[in-house]
Structure formats: C-alpha cells, structure tokens
Coordinates of C-alpha atoms and ligand atoms in Angstrom, one line a residue:
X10 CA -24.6 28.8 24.0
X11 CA -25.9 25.2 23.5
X12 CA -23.1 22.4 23.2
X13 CA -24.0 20.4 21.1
X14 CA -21.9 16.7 21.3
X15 CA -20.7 15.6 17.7
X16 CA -20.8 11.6 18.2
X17 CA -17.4 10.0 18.1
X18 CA -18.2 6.3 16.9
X19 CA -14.5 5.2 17.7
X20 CA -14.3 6.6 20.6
X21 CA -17.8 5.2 21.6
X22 CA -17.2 1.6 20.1
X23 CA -17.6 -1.1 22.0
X24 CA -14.3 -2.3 22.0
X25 CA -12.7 1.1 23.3
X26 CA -15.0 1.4 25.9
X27 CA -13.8 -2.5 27.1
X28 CA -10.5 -1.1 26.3
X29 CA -10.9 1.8 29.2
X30 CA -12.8 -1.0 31.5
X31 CA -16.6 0.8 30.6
X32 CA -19.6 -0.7 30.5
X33 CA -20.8 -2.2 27.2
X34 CA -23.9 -3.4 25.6
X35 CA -22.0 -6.6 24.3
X36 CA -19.0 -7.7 24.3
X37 CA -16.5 -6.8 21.6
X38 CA -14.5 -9.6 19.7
X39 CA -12.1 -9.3 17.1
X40 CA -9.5 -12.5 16.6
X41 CA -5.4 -12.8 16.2
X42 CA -4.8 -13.6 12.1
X43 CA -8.7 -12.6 11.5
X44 CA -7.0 -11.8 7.9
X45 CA -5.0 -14.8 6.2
X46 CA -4.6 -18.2 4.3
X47 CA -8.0 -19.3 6.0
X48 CA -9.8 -17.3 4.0
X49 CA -10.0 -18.1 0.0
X50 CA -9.8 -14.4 -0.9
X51 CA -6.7 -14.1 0.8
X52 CA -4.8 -17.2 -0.8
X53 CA -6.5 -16.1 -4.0
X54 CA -4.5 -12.9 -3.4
X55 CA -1.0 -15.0 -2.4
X56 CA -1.3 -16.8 -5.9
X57 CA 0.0 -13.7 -7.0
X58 CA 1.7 -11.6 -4.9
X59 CA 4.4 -12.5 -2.4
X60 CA 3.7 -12.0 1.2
X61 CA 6.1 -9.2 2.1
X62 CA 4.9 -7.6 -1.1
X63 CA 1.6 -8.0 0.0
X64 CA 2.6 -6.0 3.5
X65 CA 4.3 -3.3 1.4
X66 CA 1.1 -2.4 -0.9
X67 CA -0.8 -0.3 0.9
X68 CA -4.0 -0.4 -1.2
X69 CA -3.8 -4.4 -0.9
X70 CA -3.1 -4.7 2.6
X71 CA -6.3 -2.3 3.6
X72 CA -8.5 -5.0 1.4
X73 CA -7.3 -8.1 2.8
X74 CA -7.7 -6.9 6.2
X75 CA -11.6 -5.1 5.9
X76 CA -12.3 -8.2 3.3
X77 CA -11.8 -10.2 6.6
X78 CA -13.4 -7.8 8.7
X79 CA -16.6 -7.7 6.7
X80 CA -16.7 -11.4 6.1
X81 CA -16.9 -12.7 9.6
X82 CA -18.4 -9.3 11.2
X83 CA -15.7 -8.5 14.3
X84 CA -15.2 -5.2 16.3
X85 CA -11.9 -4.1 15.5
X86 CA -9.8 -4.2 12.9
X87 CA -5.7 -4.9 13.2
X88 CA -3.3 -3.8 10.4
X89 CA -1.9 -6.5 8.0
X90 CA 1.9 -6.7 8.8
X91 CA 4.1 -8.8 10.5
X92 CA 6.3 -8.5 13.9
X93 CA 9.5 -9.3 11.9
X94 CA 9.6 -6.8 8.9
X95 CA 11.2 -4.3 12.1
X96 CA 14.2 -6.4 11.3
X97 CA 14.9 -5.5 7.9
X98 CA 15.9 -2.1 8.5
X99 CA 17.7 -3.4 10.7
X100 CA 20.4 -4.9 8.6
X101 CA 18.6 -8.4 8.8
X102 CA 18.0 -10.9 6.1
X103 CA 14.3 -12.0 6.1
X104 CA 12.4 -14.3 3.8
X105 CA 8.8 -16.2 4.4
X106 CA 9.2 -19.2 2.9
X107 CA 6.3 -21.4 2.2
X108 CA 5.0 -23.8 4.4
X109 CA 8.3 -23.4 6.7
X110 CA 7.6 -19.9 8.1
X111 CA 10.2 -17.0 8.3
X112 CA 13.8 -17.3 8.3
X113 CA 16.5 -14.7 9.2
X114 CA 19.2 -15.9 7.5
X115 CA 22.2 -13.8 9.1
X116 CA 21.0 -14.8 13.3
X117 CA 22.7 -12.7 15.1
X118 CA 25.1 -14.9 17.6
X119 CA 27.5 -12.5 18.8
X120 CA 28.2 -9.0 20.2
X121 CA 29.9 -8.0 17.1
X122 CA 26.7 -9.1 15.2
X123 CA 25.1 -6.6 17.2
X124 CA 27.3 -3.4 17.4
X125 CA 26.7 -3.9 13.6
X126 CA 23.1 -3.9 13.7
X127 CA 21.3 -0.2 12.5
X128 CA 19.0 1.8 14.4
X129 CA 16.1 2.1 12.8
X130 CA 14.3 5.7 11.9
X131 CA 10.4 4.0 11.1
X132 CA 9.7 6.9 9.5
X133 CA 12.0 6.7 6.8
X134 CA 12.6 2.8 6.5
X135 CA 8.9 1.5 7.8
X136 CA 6.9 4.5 6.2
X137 CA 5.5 1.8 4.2
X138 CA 3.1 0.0 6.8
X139 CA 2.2 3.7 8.4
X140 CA 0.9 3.7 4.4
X141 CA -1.0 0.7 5.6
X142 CA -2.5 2.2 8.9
X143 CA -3.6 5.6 6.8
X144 CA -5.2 3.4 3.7
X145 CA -7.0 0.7 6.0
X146 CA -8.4 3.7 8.5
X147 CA -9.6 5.5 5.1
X148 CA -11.5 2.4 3.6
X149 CA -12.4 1.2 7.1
X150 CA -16.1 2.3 8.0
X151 CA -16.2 5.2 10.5
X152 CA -16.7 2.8 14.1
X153 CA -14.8 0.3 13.8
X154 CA -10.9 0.8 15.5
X155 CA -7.9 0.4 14.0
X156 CA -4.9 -1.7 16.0
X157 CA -1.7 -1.0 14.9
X158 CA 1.0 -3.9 16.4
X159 CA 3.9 -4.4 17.2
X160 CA 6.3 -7.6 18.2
X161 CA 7.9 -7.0 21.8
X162 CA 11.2 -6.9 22.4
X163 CA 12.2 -10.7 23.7
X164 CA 9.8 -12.4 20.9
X165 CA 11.6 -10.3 18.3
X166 CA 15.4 -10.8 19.6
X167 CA 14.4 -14.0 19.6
X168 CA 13.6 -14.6 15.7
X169 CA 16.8 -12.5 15.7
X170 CA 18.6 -15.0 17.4
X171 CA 17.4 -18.6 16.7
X172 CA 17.2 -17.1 12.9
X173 CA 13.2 -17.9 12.9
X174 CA 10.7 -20.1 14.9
X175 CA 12.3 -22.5 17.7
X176 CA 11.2 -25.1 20.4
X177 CA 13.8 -24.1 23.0
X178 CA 15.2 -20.9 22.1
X179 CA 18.8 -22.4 22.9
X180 CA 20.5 -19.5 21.7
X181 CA 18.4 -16.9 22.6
X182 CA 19.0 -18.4 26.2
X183 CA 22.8 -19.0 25.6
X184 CA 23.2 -15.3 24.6
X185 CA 20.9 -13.9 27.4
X186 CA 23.2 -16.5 30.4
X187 CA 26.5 -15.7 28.7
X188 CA 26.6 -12.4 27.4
X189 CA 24.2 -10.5 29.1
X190 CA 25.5 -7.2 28.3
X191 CA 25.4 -7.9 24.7
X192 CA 21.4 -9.3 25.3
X193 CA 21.1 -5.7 27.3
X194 CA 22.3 -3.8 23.8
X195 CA 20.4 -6.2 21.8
X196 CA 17.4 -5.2 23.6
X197 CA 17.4 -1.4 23.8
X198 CA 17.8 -1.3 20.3
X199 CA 14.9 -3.1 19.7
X200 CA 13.3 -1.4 22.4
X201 CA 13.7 2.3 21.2
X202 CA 12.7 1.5 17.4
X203 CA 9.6 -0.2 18.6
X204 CA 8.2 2.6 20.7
X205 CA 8.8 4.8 17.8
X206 CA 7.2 2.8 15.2
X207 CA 4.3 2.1 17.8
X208 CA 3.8 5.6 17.9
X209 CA 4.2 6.1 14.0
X210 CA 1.3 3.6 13.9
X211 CA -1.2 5.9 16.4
X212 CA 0.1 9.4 14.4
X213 CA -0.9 7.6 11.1
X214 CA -4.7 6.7 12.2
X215 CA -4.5 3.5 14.6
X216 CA -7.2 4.0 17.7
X217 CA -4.8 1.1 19.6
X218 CA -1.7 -1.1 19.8
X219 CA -1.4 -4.5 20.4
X220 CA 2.2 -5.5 21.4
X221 CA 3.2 -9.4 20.6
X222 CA 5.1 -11.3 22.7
X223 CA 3.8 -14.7 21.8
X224 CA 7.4 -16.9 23.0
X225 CA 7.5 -15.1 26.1
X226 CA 6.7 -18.0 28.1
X227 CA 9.6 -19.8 27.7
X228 CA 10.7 -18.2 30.3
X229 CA 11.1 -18.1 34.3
X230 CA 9.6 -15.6 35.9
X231 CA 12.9 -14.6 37.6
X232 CA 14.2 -14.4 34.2
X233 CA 11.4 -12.2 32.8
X234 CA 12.1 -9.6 35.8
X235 CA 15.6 -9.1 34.9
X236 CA 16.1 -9.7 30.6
X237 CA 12.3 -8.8 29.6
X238 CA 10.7 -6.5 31.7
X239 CA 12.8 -3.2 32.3
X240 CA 12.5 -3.3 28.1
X241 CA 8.4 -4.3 27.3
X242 CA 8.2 -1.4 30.5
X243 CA 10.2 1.1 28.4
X244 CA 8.3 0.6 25.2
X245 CA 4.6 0.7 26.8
X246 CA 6.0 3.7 28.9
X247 CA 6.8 5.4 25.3
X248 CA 3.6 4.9 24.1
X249 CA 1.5 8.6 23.4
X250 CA -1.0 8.9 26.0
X251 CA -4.6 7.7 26.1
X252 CA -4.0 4.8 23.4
X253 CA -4.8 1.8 24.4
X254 CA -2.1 -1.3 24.9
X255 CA -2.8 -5.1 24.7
X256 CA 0.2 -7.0 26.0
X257 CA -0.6 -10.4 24.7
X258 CA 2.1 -13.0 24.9
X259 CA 1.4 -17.1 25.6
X260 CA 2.2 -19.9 27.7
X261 CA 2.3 -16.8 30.4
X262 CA 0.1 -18.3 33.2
X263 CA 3.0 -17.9 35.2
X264 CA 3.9 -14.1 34.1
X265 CA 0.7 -12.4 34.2
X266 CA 1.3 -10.0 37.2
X267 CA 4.8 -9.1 35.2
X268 CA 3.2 -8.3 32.3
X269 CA 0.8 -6.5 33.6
X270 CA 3.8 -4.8 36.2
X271 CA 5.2 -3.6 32.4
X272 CA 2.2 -2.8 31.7
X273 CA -0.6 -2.1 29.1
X274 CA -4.2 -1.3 29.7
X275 CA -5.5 -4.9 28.3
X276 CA -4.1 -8.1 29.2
X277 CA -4.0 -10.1 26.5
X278 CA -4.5 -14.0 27.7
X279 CA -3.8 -17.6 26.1
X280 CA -6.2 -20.5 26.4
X281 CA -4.1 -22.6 28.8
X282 CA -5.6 -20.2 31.7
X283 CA -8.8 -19.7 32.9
X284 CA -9.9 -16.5 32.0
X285 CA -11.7 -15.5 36.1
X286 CA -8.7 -17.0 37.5
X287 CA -6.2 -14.9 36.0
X288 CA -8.6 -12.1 35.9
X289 CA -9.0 -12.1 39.9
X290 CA -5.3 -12.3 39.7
X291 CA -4.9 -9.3 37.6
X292 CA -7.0 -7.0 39.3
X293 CA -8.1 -3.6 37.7
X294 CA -6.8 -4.3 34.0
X295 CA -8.8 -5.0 31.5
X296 CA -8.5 -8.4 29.7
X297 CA -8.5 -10.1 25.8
X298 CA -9.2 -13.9 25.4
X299 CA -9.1 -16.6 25.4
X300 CA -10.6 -19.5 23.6
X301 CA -8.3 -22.3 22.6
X302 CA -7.7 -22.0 18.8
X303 CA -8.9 -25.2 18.2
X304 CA -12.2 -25.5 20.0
X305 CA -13.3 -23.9 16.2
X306 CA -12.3 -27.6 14.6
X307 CA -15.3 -28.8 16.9
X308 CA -19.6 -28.4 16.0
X309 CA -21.1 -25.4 16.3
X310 CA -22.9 -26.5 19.5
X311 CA -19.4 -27.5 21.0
X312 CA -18.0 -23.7 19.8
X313 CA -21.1 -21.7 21.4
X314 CA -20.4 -23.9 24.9
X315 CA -16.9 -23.3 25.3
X316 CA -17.6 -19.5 24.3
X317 CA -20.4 -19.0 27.1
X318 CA -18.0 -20.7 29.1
X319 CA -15.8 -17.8 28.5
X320 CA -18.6 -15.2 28.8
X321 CA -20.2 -16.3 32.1
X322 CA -16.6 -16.2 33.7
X323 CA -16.8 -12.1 32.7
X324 CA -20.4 -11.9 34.5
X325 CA -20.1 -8.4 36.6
X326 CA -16.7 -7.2 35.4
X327 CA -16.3 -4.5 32.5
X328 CA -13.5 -5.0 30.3
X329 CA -13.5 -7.7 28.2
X330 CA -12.4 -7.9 24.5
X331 CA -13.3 -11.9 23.1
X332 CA -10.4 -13.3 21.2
X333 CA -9.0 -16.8 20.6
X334 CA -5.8 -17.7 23.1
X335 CA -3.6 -17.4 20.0
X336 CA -4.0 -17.2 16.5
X337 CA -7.1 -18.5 13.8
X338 CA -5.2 -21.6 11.9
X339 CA -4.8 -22.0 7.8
X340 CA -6.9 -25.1 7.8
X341 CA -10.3 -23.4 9.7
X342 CA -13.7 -22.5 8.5
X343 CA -14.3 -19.3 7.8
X344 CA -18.1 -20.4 8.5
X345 CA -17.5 -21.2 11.9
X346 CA -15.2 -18.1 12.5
X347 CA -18.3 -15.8 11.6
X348 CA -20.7 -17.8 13.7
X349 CA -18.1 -17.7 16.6
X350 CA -18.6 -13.9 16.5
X351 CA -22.4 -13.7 15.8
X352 CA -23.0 -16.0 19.0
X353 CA -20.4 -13.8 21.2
X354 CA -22.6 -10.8 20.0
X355 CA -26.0 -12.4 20.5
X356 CA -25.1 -14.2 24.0
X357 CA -23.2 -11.3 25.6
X358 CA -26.1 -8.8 24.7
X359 CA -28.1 -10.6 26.9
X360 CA -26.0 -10.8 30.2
Ligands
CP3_14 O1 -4.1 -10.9 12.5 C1 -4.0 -10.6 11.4 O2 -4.6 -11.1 10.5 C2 -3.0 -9.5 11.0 C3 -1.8 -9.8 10.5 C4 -0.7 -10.5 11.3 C5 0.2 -11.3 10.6 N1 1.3 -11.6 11.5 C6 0.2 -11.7 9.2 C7 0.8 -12.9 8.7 C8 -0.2 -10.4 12.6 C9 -0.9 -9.6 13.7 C10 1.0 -11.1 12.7 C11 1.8 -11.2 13.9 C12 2.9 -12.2 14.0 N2 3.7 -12.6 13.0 C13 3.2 -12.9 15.2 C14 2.5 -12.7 16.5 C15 1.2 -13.4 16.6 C16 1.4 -14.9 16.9 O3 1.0 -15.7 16.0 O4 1.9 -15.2 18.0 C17 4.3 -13.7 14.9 C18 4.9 -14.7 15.9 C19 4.6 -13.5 13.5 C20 5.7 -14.1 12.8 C21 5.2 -14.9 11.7 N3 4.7 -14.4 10.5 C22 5.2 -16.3 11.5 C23 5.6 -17.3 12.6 C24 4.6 -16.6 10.3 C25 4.5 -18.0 9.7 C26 3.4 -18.7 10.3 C27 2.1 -18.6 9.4 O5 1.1 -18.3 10.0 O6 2.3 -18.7 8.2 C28 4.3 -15.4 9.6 C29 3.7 -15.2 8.3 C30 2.4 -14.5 8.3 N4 2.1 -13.3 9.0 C31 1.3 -14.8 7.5 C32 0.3 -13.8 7.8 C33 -1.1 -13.7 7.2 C34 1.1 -16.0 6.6 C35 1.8 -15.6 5.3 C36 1.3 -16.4 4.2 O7 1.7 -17.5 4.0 O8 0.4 -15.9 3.4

C-alpha cells in the first residue's frame, strides 16, 4: 500500500515547529495585543460596543483578531479575551473603565472573602470565549495557529487582591506574609479553573496556550519558589499533552530558571534581558521575545537594528518565536508594526 502524507499546515507552521525547538526557514513572529486600540478598525469597533461585550461575541471577536492578523502579516494568531473575565464566574465584580484600566470592585482582603469565592466550571460559565476559539479557528486561514491564553495564577490573585492594576502589590504581599494559608486556598482555586479552561481552549480548536504572568516580577525569587511556583507547576502539568506552553511573565530576569522549573515548552522573555544571555541560561527550552515595546516609537532604520540585534543573538539555536518584551501600545503605528514583521521575515530567511 502506498502512504500517502496528507500535509498538516499547522502542524508544519513555522511557529509550531519553533514551538517543538525544529528547524525553520524563518523565524516566526506574532506580538502581545497584535489586536487593539492601535488599530483604527478596532476603536471603530469600541465606538460601539463595550469591551467585555466585545469578548462575549463570538463572530466579533474572530474579526478583530484576523483583522489584525491580516493587517500587519504575523504567524500566529492569539484569541481576543482578557486574563480577568476568569474572575467573573467567580463571584467578582469586574468593569473596564476607560482610560483607567480594570477594576474589581469587591478585592478580595480576607479569608472569608475567599471561602466565599465559587469554583468555576468553564464550561458552563466561560463557554462563551471557547465560542471565540471555535469562530476565530473557523475564519482563520488553514496555517496559521491559534493561541488560546490564560492569566497565571499570582498575576490573577493579584487583580483579585489590589482590586486592579498596582505599583507595589501591598496587599497581594500583606495577604501572601500574613495569611499564607488563605493565599494557599486563594491559589488552588485559581489554579484548578485555569487548567480547565486552558484545556477548554485546546478541545475548542487552539494549536497552543500562552499563560500570562506579566506582575510576576515583583517578586523574590525565594518568594516565587514557595507562593508561585507549586501552583503555575500544577496548571502547566494539567495541560493535555503535546500543546505547546509559553510562560511569559516580566520584569523576571531574575526568575527565569523558576519559570522554566514550572515549566512550559517556550519561555516567554521581557525586554530588560538579553535574549543569548538568558537563552544560555535556560538551556534546552525554546524562547519568545523580546524587543522593548518602545523601540517601535523610533525610524524604521532604528526598528530593523534593534530587531537584527535580536536575530543574530538566535544564530545556531532553533526555537525562537519574535515578539515584543510586552505588549504593542494604544498610541503605535500600525505601519511600523507591519514593517517590524516583514523585516523579521525577510532578515531571518536569510540566516
Ligand atoms: O494580544 C491581543 O491582542 C489579544 C487580546 C488580549 C487582551 N488582553 C485584550 C485587551 C490579551 C492577550 C490580553 C491579556 C491581558 N489582559 C494581560 C496580560 C498581558 C499583559 O499586557 O501583560 C493583562 C495584564 C490584562 C489585563 C488588562 N486588560 C489590562 C491591564 C487592560 C487595560 C490596559 C489596556 O491595554 O487598555 C485590559 C483591557 C484590554 N484587554 C484591552 C484589550 C484590547 C483594551 C480594551 C479597550 O479599551 O478596548
């Protein structure tokens, strides 16, 4: 009998074989917020429908997010959600407000608070965004992945706690010092519903997961060990096997091998490292990153030299994904984001 091999274009992307540490023929990029107020078709969009209505239509959510994907050419597609809306089933009270950011208006301060708290069943409460995952893997053409996402556990109990963004997470801290069995509880609830909606995301149609822990490095690494890790470890140990995990947080130069330790097949890396440096550090991982943000407020010629500057520090290794450190910003061109990825494309093909 002849075999014949039936192509499988995600499987064979470039940015799942960087994923599993192959070789590629360039390197694959794809960029944190790739879909969002930086683009005029998405604040045309946010004229009209709130944001969290936005996430809960599935049809909408799928166009934002290849809209974006289309416009400025990238390798991989990630869902259009949020880390927070976990936290409404929850019992929590969430609102985006504009120009502040989200707000959790019941924080959760006490042990009480918490015993209070639901578990959540994704599949009943957050059916909504697997909606999202099967509409944008429908409309999305046939090789480019899907990333589903997730926020990890400390960044999440910490929007929980503070009751939205903070500087120095005082009562995230206070709670995790002073009651650490309550932070323990706090976290394995978290924990549990994350791996299951993670898991939801890959059984609706994503190829991979990205897990967010972007306040992470707030904290010691002493501190990570004992409050952070045994819970990332148990949600990334959940995860069905052979889909890929970034575990992306920031201001982590000093947590890398942890992360890593909890695992995750991709490091995900901020700008305030340099990428061989941690990279030698990591060892056999792959890595995502990690151009500062704001190198794309420079010229073009500025962009493409910082970006080979990333590139020539992946010379000889397999298993790079190109990203930015941290997020694309409201107030950055949309031009410049698309030549960012055409010169990543052009210049890596020809390493
Ligand atoms: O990358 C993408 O385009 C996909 C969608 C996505 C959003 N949020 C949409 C969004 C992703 C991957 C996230 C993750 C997220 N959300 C993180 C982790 C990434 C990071 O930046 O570290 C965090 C911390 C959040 C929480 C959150 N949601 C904040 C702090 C804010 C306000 C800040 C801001 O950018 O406005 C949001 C709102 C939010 N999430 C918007 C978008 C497009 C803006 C909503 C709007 O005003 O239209």
């Amino acid at each position: 009998m002849i075999e014949t091999e039936t192509p499988n274009l995600l499987y064979d992307s470039m940015f799942m074989k960087a994923c599993r540490c192959e070789p590629t023929d360039y390197t694959p990029i794809w960029l944190m917020r790739q879909a969002g107020r930086y683009m005029k078709e998405y604040r045309d969009i946010r004229e009209k429908v709130p944001f969290l209505d936005l996430c809960k239509n599935a049809q909408l959510a799928a166009e934002v997010m290849i809209t974006a994907v289309e416009r400025i050419g990238v390798d991989a597609a990630i869902i259009f959600s949020d880390i927070l809306l976990i936290l409404q089933p929850m019992g929590m009270d969430l609102e985006y407000i504009k120009n502040e950011g989200p707000v959790l208006h019941n924080p959760i301060r006490s042990f009480d608070q918490i015993r209070n708290l639901r578990e959540v069943d994704p599949a009943e409460s957050l059916s909504f965004v697997f909606d999202v995952v099967r509409s944008t893997r429908a409309m999305l053409q046939p090789d480019i992945p899907l990333i589903g996402f997730a926020g990890a556990p400390f960044t999440v109990a910490s929007y929980m706690i503070e009751g939205g963004s903070s500087k120095n997470y005082e009562n995230t801290k206070t709670l995790m010092y002073s009651e650490p069995r309550a932070w323990h509880d706090l976290m394995s609830l978290i924990s549990s519903a994350t791996a299951k909606y993670l898991n939801g995301q890959v059984n609706a149609g994503a190829q991979a997961l990205q897990l967010f822990d972007s306040w992470v490095g707030c904290l010691s690494p002493s501190d990570y060990r004992e409050f952070v890790l045994p819970y990332t470890k148990s949600v990334i140990d959940a995860i069905v096997d052979g889909t890929p995990l970034i575990h992306f947080g920031t201001g982590t130069a000093m947590l890398l091998e942890l992360m890593k330790e909890a695992g995750g097949q991709i490091i995900g890396l901020d700008f305030r490292v340099e990428l061989k440096q941690a990279w030698d550090r990591l060892g056999q991982v792959a890595v995502q990153g990690n151009l500062d943000p704001c190198v794309l407020y420079a010229d073009y010629s500025e962009i493409e030299k910082r970006a080979k500057h990333i590139l020539d520090q992946t010379k000889g290794r397999n298993g790079h994904i190109f990203n930015l450190g941290h997020g694309i910003l409201p107030t950055m061109s949309v031009d410049k984001v698309a030549a960012l990825v055409d010169y990543v494309h052009n210049q890596s093909s020809k390493l």
